[in-house]
Coordinates of C-alpha atoms and ligand atoms in Angstrom, one line a residue:
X1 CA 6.9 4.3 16.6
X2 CA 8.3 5.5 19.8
X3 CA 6.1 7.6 22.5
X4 CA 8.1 10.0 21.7
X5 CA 6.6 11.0 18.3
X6 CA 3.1 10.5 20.2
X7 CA 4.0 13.4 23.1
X8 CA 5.3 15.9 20.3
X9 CA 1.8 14.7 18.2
X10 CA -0.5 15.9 21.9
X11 CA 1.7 18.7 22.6
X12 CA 0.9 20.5 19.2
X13 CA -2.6 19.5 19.6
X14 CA -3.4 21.1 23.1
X15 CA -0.7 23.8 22.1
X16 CA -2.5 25.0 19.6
X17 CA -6.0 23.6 19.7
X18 CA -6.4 22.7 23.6
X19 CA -7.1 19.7 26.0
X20 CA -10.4 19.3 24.9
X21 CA -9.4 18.8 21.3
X22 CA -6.8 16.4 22.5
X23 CA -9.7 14.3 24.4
X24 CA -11.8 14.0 22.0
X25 CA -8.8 12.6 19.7
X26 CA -7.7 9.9 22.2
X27 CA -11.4 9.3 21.9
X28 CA -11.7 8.8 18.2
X29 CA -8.7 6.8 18.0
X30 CA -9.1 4.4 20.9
X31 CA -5.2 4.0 22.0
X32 CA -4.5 2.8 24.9
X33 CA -3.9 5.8 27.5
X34 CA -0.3 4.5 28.3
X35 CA 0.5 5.2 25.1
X36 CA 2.7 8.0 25.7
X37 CA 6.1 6.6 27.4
X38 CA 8.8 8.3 25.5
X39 CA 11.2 5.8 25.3
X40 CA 9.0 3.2 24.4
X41 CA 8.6 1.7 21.0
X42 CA 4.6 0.7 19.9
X43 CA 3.1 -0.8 17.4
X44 CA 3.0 1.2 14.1
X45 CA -1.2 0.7 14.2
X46 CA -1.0 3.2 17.5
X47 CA 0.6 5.9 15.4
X48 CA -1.5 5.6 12.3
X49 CA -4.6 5.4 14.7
X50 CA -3.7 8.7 16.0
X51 CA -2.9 10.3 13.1
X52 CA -6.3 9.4 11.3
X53 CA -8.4 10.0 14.2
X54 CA -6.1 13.7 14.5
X55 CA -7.5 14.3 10.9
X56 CA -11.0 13.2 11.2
X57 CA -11.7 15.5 14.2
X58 CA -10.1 18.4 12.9
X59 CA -11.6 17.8 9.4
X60 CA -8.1 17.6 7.5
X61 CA -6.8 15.2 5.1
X62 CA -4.7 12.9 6.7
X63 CA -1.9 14.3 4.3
X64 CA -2.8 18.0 5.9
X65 CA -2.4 16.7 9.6
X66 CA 1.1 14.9 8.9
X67 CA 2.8 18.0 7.2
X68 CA 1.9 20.6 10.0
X69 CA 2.9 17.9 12.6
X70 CA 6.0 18.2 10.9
X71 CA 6.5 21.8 10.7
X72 CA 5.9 21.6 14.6
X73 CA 8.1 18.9 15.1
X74 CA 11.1 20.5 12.8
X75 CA 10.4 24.5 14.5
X76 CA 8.9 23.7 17.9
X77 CA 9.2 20.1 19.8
X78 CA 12.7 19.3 18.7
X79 CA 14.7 22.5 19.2
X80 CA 12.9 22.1 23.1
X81 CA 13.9 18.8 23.1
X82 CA 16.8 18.2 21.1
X83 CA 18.4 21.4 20.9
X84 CA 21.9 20.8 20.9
X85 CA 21.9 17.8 18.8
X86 CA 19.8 20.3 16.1
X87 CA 22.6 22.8 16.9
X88 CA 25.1 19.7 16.1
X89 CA 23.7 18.6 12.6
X90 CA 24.5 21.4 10.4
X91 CA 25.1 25.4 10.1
X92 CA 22.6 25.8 7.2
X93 CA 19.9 23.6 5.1
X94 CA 22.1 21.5 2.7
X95 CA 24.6 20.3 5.5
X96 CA 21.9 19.7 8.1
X97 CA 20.2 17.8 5.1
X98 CA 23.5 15.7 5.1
X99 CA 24.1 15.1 8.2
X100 CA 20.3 13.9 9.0
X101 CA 21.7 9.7 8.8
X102 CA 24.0 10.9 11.2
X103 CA 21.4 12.4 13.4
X104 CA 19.3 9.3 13.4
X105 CA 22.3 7.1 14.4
X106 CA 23.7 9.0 17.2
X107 CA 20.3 8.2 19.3
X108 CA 19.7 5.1 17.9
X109 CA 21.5 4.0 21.7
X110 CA 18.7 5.6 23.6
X111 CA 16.2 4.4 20.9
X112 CA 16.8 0.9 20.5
X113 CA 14.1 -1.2 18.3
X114 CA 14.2 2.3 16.3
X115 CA 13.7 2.3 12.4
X116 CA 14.3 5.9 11.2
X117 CA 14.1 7.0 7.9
X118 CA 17.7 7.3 5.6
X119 CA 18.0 11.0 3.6
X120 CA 20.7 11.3 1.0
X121 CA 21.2 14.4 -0.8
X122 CA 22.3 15.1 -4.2
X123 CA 22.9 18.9 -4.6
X124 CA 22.2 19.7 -8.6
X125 CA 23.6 23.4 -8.3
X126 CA 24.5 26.0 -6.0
X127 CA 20.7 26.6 -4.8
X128 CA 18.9 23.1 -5.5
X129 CA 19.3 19.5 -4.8
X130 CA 17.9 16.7 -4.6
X131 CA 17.0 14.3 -1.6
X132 CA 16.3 11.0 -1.6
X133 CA 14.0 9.9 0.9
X134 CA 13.8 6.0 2.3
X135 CA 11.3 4.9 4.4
X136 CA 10.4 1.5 6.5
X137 CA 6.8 2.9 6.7
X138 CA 4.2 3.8 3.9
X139 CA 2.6 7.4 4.0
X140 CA 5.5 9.6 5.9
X141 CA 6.3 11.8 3.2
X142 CA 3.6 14.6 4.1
X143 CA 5.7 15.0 7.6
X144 CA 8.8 14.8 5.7
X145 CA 7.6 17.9 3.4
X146 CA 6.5 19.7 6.9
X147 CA 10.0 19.0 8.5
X148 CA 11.2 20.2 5.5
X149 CA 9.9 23.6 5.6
X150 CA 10.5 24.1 9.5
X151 CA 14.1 23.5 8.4
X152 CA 13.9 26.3 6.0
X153 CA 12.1 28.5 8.6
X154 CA 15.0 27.3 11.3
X155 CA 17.3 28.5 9.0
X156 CA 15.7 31.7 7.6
X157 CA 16.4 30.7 4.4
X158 CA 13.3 29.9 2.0
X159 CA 13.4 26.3 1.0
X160 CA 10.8 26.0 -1.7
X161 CA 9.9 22.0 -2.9
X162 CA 9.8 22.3 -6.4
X163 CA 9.3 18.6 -7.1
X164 CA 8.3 15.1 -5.3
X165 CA 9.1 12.1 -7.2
X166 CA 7.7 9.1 -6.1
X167 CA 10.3 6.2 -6.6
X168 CA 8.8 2.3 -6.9
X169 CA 9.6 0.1 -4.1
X170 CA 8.7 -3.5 -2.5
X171 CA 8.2 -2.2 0.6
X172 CA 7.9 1.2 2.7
X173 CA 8.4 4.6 1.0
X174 CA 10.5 6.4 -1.2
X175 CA 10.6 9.5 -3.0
X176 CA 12.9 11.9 -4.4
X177 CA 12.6 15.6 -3.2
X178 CA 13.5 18.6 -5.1
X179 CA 14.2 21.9 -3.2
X180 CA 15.4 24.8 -4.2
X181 CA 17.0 27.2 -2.1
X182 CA 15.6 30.7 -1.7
X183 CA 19.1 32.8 -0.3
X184 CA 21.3 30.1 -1.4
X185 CA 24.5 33.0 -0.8
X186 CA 23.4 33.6 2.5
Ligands
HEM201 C1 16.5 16.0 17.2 C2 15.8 15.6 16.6 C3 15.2 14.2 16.2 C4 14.9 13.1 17.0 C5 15.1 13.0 18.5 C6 14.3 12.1 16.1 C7 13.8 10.9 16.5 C8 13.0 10.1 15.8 C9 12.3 9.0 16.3 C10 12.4 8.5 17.8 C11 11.6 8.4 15.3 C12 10.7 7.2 15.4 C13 11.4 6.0 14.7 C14 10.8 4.7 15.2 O1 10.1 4.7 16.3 O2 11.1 3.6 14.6 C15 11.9 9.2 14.1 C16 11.3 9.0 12.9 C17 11.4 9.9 11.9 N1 12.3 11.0 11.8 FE1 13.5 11.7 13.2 N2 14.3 12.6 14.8 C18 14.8 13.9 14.8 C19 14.9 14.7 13.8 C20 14.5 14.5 12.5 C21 14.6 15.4 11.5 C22 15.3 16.8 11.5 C23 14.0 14.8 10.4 C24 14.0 15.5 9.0 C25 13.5 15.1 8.0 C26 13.5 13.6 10.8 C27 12.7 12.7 10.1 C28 12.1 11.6 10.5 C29 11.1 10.9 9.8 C30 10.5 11.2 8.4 C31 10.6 9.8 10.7 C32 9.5 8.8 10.4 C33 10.0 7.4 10.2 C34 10.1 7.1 8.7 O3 10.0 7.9 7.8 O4 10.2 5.9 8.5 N3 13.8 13.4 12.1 N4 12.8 10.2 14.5

């Protein structure tokens, strides 16, 4: 994946936790130190070695570490980031939810070699729907679930996940995610 998603994965670390925690990661995992250049695209293996080596020295399922990178991704790194193009994708959960694809492609010029996910939503009635989630990769759908409630908290509007469907595939990940929306009127 891009260096990008390995900056936001150090920031939260020393944010929260501090350099030396951060060290002793890179330690564990054995990545090469230039493994941070934003705009660069790496191997999937450097990723995954962070992520594991993230969970083994903070003593949290690998699942654990993946969902609250995601809620820091979804509330912290990419409104610093990314504002405006948050501030572009939707006025509340279920439009932002639809207009994620679109998110995805309008960088895919700066992120070239770039395999993002696809998100389509099926909205079952006024305060749930249902959103399918496609991956390239196996084992995303923790950070999906942690994205997911940063959105709610970005948009001060409960989402609760009521279900997670796994759905069979040949290759990747996909699943089918139920929300429910907490002030659905506003
Ligand atoms: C402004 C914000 C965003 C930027 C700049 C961004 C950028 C990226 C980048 C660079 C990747 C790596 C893909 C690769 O290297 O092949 C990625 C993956 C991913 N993005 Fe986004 N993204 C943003 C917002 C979101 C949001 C709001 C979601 C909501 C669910 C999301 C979900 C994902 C997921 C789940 C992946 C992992 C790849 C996979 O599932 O196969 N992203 N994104």
């Amino acid at each position: 994946m891009y260096g990008l998603i390995h900056t936001a994965l150090r920031d939260m670390v020393i944010e929260e936790l501090g350099d030396h925690t951060w060290l002793e990661i890179t330690e564990v995992s054995n990545v090469p130190s230039d493994s941070f250049l934003t705009m660069r695209s790496y191997d999937d293996e450097v990723t995954l070695a962070l992520v594991s080596a993230a969970s083994s020295v903070l003593k949290l399922p690998v699942a654990d570490a993946l969902e609250a990178f995601g809620l820091y991704w979804m509330t912290t790194f990419a409104p610093k980031e990314y504002g405006a193009l948050l501030d572009h994708t939707g006025n509340d959960p279920i439009q932002f939810l639809e207009n994620l694809d679109d998110l995805h492609d309008r960088i895919s010029t700066a992120f070239t070699d770039f395999k993002p996910p696809s998100f389509r939503v099926a909205i079952s009635s006024q305060n749930a729907a249902t959103i399918k989630y496609v991956s390239n990769r196996k084992g995303l759908t923790p950070f999906v679930l942690g994205i997911l409630k940063g959105l709610g908290q970005r948009f001060d509007n409960g989402i609760e996940i009521t279900k997670i469907e796994p759905v069979a595939c040949e290759r990747g990940e996909q699943c089918d995610i139920t929300i429910s929306l907490e002030n659905a009127d506003g």
